Short mmCIF file of C-alpha atoms in Angstrom, two decimals:
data_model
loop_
_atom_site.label_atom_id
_atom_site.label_comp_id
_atom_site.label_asym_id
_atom_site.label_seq_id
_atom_site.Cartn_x
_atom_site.Cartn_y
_atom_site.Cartn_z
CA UNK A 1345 -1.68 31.90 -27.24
CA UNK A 1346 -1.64 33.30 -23.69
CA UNK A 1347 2.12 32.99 -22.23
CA UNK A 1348 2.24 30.80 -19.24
CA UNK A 1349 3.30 33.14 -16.01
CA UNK A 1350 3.26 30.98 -13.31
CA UNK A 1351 4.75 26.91 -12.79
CA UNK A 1352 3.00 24.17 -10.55
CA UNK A 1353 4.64 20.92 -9.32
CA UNK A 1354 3.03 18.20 -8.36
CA UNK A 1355 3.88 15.31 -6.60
CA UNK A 1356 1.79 12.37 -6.51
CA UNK A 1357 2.09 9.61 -3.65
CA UNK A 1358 0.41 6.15 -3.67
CA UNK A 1359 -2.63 4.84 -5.83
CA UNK A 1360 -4.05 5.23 -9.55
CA UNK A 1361 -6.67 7.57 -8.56
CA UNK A 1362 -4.34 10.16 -6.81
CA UNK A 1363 -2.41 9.92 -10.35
CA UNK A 1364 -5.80 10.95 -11.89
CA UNK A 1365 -6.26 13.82 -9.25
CA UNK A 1366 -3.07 14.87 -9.87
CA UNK A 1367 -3.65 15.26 -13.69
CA UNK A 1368 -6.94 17.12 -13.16
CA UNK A 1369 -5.43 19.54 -10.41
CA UNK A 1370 -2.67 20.44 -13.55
CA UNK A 1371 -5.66 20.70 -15.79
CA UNK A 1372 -7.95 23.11 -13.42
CA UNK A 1373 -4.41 25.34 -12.46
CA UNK A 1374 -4.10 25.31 -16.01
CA UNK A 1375 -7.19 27.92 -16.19
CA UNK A 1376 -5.07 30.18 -13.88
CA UNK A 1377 -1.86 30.64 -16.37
CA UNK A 1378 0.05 27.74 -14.66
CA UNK A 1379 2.13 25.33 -16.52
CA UNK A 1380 2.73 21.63 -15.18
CA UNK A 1381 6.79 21.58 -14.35
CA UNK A 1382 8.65 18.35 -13.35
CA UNK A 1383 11.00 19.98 -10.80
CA UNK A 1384 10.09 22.29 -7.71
CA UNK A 1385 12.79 24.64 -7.89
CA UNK A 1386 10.87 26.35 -11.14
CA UNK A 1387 7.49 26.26 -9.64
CA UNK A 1388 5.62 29.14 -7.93
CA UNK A 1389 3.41 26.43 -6.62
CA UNK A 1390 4.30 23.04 -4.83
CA UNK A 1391 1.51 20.41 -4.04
CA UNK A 1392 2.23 17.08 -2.99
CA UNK A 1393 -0.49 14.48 -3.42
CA UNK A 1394 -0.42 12.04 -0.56
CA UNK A 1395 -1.55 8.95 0.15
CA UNK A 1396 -2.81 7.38 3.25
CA UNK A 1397 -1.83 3.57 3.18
CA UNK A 1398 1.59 2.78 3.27
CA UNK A 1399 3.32 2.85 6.62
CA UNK A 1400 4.15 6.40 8.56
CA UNK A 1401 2.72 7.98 5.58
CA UNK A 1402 2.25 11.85 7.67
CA UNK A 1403 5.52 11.63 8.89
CA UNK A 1404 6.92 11.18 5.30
CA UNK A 1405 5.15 13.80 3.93
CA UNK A 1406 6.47 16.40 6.91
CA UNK A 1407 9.99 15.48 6.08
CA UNK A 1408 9.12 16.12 2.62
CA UNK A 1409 7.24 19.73 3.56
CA UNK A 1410 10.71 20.12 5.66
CA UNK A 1411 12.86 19.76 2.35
CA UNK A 1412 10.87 23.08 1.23
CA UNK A 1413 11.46 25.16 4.03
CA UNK A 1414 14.68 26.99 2.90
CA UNK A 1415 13.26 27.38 -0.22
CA UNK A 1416 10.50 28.76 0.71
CA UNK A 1417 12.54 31.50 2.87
CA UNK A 1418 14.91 31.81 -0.22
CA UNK A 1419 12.27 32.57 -2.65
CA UNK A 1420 10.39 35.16 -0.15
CA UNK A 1421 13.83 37.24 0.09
CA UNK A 1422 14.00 37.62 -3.44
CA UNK A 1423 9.99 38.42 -3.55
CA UNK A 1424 9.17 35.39 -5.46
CA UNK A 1425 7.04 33.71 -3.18
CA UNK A 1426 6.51 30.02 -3.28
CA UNK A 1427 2.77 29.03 -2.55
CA UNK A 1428 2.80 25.19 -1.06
CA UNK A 1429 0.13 23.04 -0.84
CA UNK A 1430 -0.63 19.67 0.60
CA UNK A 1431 -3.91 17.55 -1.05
CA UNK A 1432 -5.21 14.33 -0.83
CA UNK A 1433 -5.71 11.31 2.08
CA UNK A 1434 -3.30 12.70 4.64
CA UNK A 1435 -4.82 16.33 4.02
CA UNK A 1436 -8.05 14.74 4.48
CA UNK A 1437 -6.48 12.83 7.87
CA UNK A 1438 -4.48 15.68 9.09
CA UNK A 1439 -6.10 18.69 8.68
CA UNK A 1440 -5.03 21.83 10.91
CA UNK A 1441 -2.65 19.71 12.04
CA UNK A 1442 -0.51 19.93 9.03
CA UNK A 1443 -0.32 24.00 9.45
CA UNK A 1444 0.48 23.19 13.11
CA UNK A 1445 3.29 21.08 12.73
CA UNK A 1446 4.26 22.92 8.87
CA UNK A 1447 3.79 26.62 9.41
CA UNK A 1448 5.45 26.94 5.97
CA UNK A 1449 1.86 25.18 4.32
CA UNK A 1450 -0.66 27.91 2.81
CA UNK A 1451 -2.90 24.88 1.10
CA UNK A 1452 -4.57 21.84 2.91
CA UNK A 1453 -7.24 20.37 0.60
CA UNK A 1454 -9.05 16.87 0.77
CA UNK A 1455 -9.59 14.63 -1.99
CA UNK A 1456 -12.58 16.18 -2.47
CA UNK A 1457 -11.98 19.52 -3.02
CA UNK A 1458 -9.74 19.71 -5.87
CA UNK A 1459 -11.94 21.42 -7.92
CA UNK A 1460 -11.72 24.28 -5.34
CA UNK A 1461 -8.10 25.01 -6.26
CA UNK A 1462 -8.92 28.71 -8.11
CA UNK A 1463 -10.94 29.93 -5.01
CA UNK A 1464 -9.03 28.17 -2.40
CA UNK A 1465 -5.72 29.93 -4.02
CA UNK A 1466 -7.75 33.59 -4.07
CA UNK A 1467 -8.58 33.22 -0.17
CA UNK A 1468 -5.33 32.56 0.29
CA UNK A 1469 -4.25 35.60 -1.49
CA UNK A 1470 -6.72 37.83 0.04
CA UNK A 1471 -6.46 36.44 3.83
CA UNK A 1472 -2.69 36.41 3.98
CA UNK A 1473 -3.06 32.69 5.99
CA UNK A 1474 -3.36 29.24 5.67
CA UNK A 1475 -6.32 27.85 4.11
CA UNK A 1476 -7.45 24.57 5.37
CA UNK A 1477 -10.56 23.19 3.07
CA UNK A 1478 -11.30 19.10 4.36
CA UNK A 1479 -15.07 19.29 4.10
CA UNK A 1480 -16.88 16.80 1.68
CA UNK A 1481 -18.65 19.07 -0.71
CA UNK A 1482 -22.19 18.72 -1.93
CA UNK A 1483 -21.13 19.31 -5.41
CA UNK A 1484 -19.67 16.85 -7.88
CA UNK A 1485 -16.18 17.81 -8.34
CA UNK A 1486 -16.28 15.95 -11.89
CA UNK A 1487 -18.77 18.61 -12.51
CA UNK A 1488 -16.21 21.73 -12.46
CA UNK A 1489 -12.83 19.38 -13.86
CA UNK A 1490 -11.66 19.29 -17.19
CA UNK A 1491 -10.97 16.02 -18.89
CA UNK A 1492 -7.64 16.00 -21.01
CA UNK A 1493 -5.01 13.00 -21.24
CA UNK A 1494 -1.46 13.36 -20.75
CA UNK A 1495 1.73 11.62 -21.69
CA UNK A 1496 4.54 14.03 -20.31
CA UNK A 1497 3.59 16.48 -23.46
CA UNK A 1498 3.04 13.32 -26.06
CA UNK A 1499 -0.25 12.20 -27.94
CA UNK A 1500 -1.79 10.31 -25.00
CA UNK A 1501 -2.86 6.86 -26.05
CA UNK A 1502 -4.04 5.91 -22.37
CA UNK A 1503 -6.03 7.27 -19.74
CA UNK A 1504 -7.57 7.06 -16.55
CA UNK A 1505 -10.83 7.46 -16.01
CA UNK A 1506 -12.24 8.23 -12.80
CA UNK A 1507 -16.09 6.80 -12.19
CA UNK A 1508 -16.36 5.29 -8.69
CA UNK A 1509 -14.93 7.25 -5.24
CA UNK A 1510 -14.76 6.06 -1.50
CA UNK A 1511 -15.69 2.82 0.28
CA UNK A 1512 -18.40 1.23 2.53
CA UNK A 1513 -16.37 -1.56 3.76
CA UNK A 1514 -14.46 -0.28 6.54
CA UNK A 1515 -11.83 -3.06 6.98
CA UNK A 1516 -10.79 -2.91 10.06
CA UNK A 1517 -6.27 -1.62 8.51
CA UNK A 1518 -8.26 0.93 6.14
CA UNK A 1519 -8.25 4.69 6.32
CA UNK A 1520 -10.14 5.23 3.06
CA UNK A 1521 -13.90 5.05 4.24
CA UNK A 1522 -12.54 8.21 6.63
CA UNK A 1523 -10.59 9.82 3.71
CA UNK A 1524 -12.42 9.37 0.92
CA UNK A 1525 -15.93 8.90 2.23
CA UNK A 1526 -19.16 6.64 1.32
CA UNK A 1527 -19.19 4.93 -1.78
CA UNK A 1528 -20.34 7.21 -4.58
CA UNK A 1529 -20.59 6.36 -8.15
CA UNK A 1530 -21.27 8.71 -11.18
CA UNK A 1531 -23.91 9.09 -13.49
CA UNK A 1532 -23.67 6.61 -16.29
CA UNK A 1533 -23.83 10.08 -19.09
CA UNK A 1534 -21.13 11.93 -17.64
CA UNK A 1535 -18.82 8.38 -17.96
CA UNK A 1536 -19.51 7.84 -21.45
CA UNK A 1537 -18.63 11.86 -22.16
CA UNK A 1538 -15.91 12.00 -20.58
CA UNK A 1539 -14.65 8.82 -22.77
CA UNK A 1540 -16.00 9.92 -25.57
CA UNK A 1541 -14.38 12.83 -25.36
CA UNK A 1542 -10.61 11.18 -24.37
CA UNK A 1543 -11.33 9.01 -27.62
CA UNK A 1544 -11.39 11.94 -29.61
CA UNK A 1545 -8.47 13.49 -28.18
CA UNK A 1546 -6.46 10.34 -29.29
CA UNK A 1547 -7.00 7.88 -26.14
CA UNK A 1548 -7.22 4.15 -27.29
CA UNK A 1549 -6.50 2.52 -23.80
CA UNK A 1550 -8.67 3.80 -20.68
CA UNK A 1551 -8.25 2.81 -17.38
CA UNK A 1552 -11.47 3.31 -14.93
CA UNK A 1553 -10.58 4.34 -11.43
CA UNK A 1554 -12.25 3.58 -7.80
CA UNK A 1555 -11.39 2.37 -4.89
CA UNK A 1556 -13.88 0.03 -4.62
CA UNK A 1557 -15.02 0.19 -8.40
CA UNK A 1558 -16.70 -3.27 -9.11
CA UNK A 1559 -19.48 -1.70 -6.25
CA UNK A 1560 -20.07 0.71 -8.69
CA UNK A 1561 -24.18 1.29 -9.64
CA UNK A 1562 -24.38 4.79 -11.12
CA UNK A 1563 -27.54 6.31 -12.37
CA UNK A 1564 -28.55 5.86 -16.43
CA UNK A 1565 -30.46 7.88 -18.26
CA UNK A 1566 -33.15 6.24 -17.83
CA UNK A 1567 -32.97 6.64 -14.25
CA UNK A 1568 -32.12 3.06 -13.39
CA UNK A 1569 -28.63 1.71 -11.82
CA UNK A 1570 -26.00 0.25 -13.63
CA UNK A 1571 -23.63 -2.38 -12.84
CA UNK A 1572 -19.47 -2.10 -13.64
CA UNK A 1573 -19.92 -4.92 -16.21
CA UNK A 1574 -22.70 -2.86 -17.99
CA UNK A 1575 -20.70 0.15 -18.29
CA UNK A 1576 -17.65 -1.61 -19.63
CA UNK A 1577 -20.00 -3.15 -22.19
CA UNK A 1578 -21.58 0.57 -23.00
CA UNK A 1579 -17.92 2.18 -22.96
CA UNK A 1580 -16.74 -0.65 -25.52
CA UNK A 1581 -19.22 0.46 -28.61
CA UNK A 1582 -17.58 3.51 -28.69
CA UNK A 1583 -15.62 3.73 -32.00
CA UNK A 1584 -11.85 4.37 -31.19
CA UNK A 1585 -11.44 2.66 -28.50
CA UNK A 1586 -9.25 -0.55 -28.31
CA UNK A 1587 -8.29 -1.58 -24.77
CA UNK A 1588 -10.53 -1.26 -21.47
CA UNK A 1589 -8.97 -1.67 -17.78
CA UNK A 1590 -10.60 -1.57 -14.44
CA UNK A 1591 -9.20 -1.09 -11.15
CA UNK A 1592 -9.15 -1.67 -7.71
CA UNK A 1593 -11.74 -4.35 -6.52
CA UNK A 1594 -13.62 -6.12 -3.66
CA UNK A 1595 -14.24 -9.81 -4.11
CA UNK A 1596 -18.05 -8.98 -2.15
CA UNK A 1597 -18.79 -7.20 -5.43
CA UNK A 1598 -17.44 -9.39 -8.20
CA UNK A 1599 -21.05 -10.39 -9.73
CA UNK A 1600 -21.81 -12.71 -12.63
CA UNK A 1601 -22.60 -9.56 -14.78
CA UNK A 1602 -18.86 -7.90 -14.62
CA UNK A 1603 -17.66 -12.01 -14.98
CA UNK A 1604 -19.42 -12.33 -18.11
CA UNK A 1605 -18.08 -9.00 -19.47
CA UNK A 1606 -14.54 -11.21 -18.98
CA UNK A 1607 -15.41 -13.32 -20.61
CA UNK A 1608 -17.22 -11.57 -23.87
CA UNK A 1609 -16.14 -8.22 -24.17
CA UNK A 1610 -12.84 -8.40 -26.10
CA UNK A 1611 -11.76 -4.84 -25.10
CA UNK A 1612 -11.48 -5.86 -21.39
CA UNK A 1613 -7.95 -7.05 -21.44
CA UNK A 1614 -7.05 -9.90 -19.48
CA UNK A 1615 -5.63 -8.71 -16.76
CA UNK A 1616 -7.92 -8.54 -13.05
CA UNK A 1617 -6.37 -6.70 -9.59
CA UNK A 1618 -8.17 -8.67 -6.87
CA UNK A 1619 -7.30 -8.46 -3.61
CA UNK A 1620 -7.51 -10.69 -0.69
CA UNK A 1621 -5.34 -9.49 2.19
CA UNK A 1622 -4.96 -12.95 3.47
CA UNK A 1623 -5.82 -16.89 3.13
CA UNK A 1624 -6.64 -17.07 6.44
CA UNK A 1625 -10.87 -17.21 7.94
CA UNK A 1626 -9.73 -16.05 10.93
CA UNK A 1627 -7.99 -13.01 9.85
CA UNK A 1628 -9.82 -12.13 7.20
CA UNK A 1629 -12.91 -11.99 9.57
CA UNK A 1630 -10.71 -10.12 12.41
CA UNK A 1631 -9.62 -7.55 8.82
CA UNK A 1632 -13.64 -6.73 7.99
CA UNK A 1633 -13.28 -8.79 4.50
CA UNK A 1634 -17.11 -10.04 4.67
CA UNK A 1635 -15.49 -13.19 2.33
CA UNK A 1636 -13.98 -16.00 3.02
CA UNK A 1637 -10.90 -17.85 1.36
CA UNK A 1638 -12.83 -20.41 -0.08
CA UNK A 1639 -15.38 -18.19 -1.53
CA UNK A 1640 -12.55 -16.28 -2.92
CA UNK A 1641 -11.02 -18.89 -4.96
CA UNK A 1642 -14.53 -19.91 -5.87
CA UNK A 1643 -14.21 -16.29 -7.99
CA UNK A 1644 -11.57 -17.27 -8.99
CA UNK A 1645 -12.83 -20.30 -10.39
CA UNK A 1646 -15.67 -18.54 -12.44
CA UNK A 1647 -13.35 -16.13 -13.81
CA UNK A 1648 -10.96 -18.32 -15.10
CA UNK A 1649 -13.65 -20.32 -16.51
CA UNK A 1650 -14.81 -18.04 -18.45
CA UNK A 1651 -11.33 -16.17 -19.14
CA UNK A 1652 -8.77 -19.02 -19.14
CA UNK A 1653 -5.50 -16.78 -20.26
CA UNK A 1654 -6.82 -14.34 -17.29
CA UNK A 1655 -3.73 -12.92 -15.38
CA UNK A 1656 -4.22 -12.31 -11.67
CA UNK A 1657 -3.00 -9.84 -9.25
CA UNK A 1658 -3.44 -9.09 -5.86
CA UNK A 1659 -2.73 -7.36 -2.18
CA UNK A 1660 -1.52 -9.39 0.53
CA UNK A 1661 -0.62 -7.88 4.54
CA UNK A 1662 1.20 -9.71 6.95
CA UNK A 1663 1.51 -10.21 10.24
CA UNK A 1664 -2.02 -8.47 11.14
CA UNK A 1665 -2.90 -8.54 14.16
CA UNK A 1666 -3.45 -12.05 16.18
CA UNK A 1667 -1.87 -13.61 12.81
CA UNK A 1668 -0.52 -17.18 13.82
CA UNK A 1669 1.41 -19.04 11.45
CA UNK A 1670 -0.96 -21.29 10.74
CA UNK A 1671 -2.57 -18.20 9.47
CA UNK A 1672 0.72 -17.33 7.88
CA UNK A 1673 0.68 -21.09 6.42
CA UNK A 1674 -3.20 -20.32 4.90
CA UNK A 1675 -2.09 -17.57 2.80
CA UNK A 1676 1.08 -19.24 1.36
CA UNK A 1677 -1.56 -22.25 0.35
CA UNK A 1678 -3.78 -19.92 -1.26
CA UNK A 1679 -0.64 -17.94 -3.02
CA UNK A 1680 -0.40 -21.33 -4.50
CA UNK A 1681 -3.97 -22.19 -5.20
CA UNK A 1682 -4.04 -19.27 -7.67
CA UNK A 1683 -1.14 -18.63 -9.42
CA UNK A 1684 -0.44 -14.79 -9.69
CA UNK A 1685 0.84 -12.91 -12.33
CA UNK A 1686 2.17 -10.43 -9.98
CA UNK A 1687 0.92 -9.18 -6.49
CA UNK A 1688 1.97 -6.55 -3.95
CA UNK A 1689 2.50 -7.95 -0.70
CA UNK A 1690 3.28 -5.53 2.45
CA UNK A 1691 3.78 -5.94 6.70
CA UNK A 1692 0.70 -4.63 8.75
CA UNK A 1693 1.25 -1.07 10.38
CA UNK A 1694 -1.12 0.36 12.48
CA UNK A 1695 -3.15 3.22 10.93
CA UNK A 1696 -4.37 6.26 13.90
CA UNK A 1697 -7.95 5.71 14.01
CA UNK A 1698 -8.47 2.45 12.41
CA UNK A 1699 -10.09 -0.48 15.03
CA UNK A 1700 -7.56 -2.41 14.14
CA UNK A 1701 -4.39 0.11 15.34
CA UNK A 1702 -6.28 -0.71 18.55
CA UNK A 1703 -6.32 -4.28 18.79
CA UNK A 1704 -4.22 -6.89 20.80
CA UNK A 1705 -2.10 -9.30 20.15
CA UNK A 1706 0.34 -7.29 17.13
CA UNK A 1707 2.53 -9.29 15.71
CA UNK A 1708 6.37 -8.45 16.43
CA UNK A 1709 8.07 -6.66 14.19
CA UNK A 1710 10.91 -9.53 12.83
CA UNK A 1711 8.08 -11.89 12.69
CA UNK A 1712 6.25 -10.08 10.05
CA UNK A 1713 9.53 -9.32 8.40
CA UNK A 1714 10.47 -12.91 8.14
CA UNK A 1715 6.57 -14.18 6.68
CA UNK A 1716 6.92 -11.00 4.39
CA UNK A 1717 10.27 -12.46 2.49
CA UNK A 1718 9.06 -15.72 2.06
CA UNK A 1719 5.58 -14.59 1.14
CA UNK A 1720 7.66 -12.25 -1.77
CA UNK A 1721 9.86 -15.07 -2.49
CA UNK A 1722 6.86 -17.49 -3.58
CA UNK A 1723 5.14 -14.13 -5.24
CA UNK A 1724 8.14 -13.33 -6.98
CA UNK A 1725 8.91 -16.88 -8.30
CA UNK A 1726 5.50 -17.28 -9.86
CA UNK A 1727 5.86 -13.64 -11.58
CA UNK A 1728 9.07 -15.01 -12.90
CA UNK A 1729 7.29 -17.69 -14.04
CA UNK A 1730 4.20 -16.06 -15.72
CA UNK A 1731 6.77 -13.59 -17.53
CA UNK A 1732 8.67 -16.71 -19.04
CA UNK A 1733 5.49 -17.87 -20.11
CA UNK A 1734 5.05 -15.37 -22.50
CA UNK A 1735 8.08 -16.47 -24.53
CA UNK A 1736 7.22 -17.41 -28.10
CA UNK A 1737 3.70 -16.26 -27.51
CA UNK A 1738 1.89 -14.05 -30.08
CA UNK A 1739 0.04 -11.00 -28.47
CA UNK A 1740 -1.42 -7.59 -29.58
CA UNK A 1741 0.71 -4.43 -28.03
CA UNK A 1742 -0.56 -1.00 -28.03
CA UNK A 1743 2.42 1.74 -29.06
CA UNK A 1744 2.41 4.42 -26.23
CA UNK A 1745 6.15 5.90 -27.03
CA UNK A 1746 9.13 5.78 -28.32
CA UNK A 1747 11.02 3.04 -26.95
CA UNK A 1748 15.01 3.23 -24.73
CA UNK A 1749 17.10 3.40 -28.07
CA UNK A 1750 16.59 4.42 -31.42
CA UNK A 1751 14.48 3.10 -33.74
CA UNK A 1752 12.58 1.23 -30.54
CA UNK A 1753 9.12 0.86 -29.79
CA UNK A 1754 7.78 0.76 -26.53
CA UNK A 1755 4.03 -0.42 -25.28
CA UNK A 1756 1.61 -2.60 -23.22
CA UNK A 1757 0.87 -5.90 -23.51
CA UNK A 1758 -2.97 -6.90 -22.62
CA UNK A 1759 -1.55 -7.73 -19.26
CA UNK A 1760 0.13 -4.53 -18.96
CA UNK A 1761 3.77 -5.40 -19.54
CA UNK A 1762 6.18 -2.66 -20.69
CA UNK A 1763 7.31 -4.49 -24.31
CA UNK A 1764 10.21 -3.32 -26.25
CA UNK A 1765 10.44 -3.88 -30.54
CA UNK A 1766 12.26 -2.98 -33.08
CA UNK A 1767 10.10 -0.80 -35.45
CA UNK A 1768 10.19 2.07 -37.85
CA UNK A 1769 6.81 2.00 -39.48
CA UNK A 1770 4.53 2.04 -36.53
CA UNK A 1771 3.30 5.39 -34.75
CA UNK A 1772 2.65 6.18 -31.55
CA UNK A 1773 -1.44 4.89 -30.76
CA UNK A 1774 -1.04 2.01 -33.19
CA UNK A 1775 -2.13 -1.54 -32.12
CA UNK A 1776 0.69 -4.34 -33.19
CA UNK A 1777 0.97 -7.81 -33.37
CA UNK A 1778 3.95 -9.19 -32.17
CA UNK A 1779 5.67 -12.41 -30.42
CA UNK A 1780 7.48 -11.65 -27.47
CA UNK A 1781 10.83 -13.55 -27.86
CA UNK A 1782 12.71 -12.79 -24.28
CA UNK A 1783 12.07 -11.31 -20.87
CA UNK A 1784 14.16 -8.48 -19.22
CA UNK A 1785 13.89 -7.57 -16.02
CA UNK A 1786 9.67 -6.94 -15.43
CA UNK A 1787 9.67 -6.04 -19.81
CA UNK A 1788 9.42 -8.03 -22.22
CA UNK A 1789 11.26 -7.76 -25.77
CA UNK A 1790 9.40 -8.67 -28.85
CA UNK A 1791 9.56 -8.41 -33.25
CA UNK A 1792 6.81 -7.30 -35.15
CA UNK A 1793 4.73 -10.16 -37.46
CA UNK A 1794 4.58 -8.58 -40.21
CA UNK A 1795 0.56 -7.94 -41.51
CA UNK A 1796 -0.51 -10.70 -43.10
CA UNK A 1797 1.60 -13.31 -41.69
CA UNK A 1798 -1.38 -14.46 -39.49
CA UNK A 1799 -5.26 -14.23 -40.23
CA UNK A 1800 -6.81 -11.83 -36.92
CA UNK A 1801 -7.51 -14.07 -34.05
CA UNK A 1802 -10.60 -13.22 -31.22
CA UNK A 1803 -8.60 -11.50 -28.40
CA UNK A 1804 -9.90 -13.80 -26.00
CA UNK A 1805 -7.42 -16.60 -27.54
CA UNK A 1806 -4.44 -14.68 -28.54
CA UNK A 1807 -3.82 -12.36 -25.68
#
């Protein structure tokens, strides 16, 4: 085995997919002789991962690129020179800009482009200069990135699984149409190999990745278009695998073919991220939603008709702009229409180049602070509520690790709780039947049922 000479960090900002990215940047440096370490002072290369969509999210990322500066200088007296490189949505959004304001930056790379790492390095080498790569390739990047799961050096037993990029909805607070691009989906074949080939390596659980995933039509063999719920019923014959995930979604693409696979496919677990930004018409017309709040719920509805034990999640912003409290008041009654399992809620901030940075009316800043606590205050007490729920239920939990303490289990519930037991006979990858007997925190603590105790139950019911 060839010695590893060189050590990358990488640190990932925001979403799922830039997780995924992350893992296939260590696998494509990996090619190169670098290892994956989990603090920057051993690395020879730095790249942080960032993330367009939370509040100031450049600025954060050049006080970060400030916190490398010294070392940097440090590492260049000695003659160990640190290479560092900024990827993803605010490479994509920045640009030059980044080497402006950074000088200390040799990388800028858009989300795209990953698979350009090895070349993009060797111009850097050879030039002596920044190299600043934001174009949107021709190529599929899938095409030239290796698939491997990882679990921090353990057996991976989940995955993520990358099959839809970008976005054709341009709400009006998004940056991802500019960062990631037009929808794109990819070919049916490559999906089902790159699954088949995570099942083999030990995955049981895979997650698929997009940012708008449920508008996902990729090309079959046969040269017609699939939908999301087709796939997920093609990934699920494949022998191995236990558990299917999906995430994130639009509610303009939630069609009766991806309901039904809710409600038949027992390897989709239980669990659906839909977000809705707000309750009210008004705003969600002035946001770019193309759906309403009634035709929303009326999802909903379907779903749950279909999928009664279905736990819900969504994204909620507050205080966009021209949001009255009335507006305010329509969101809190649809919060309590649905029911959530658990939800991330957040106050609107402008996004550079976005219509809606530009338009009147913004909300004041304590105003959306105050609708944000009570929103989380009704969002928190129904989380609190659908965790005690669970309580003397009986569900299957996938082992991913060992658990806090010895002689401790640790793994997912269908609705992807963290759940703690007390085993010494299971393995890691190993599916489990247990009841969950107390909540801690966001986990839940369970015992084993010993095989036997119950006859196997359809998913659907037990999970």
């Amino acid at each position: 085995m060839t010695e590893t000479r060189k050590k990358v960090f990488i640190k990932t900002y925001g979403c799922q997919m830039n997780v995924y990215d992350s893992e296939r940047m260590g696998d494509v440096l990996a090619g190169l002789g670098y290892g994956v370490t989990e603090t920057a002072d051993e690395a020879d290369l730095v790249i942080l991962n960032t993330c367009h969509i939370r509040e100031k999210a450049a600025e954060k990322v050049y006080s970060e690129l400030g916190r490398y500066r010294e070392q940097k200088r440090a590492r260049a007296r000695d003659g160990k020179p640190l290479v560092i490189g900024v990827a993803g949505c605010v490479a994509q959004a920045e640009g030059e800009e980044i080497v402006r304001r950074a000088p200390m930056v040799d990388l800028v790379f858009g989300p795209q482009t990953y698979h350009r790492l090895p070349h993009l390095l060797t111009r850097f080498a050879e030039q002596g200069r920044p190299v600043v790569e934001t174009d949107f390739p021709a190529e599929d990047k899938f095409d030239h990135m290796p698939t491997t799961p990882h679990a921090g050096g353990r057996r991976a037993v989940t995955a993520f699984l990358t099959v839809q990029e970008g976005c054709d909805k341009f709400c009006t607070f998004c940056v991802v149409p500019y960062t990631r691009g037009a929808e794109a989906s990819r070919p049916v074949r490559k999906i089902i190999e790159d699954a088949r080939r995570m099942v083999d390596q030990g995955v049981r659980e895979i997650t698929l990745l997009g940012q708008n995933i449920n508008a996902y039509r990729g090309e079959a063999p046969d040269g017609r278009r699939w939908s999301l719920g087709r796939l997920i019923n093609e990934l699920s014959a494949i022998e191995g695998l236990a558990r299917l995930r999906y995430t994130t979604s639009h509610p303009r693409d939630m069609d009766d073919e991806l309901i039904a696979a809710h409600r038949d496919n027992p390897k989709l677990m239980p669990y659906l991220h839909l977000p809705v930004q707000s309750g009210s018409d008004a705003v969600l017309k002035a946001m770019n939603r193309r759906h309403t709040a009634a035709s929303y719920l009326e999802i909903i509805g379907k779903i749950r008709a279909g999928r009664p034990d279905i736990a819900l999640s969504s994204d909620f912003i507050v205080g966009f702009p021209g949001e009255t409290e009335r507006d305010f008041e329509a969101t809190m009654a649809l919060v309590e229409a649905v029911g959530y399992a658990s939800a991330f809620s957040f106050k609107y901030s402008p996004r550079p180049g976005t219509p809606a940075a530009e338009m009147d009316n913004q909300v004041p800043e304590p105003v959306k602070a105050e609708r944000l606590t009570r929103l989380q205050a009704l969002l928190n007490s129904q989380n609190r509520a659908f965790l005690a729920s669970c309580v003397g239920r009986e569900m299957d939990i996938l082992i991913e690790k060992p658990g806090r303490k010895a002689g401790q289990l640790a793994g997912r519930s269908p609705y992807l709780q963290a759940v703690h037991v007390e085993d010494a006979h299971h393995s890691i990858g190993d599916m489990v039947r247990v009841c969950i007997d107390s909540v801690g925190g966001s986990s839940l603590s369970a015992h084993i049922i010993p095989s036997g105790a119950d006859s196997p139950v359809h998913a659907k019911a037990t999970a």
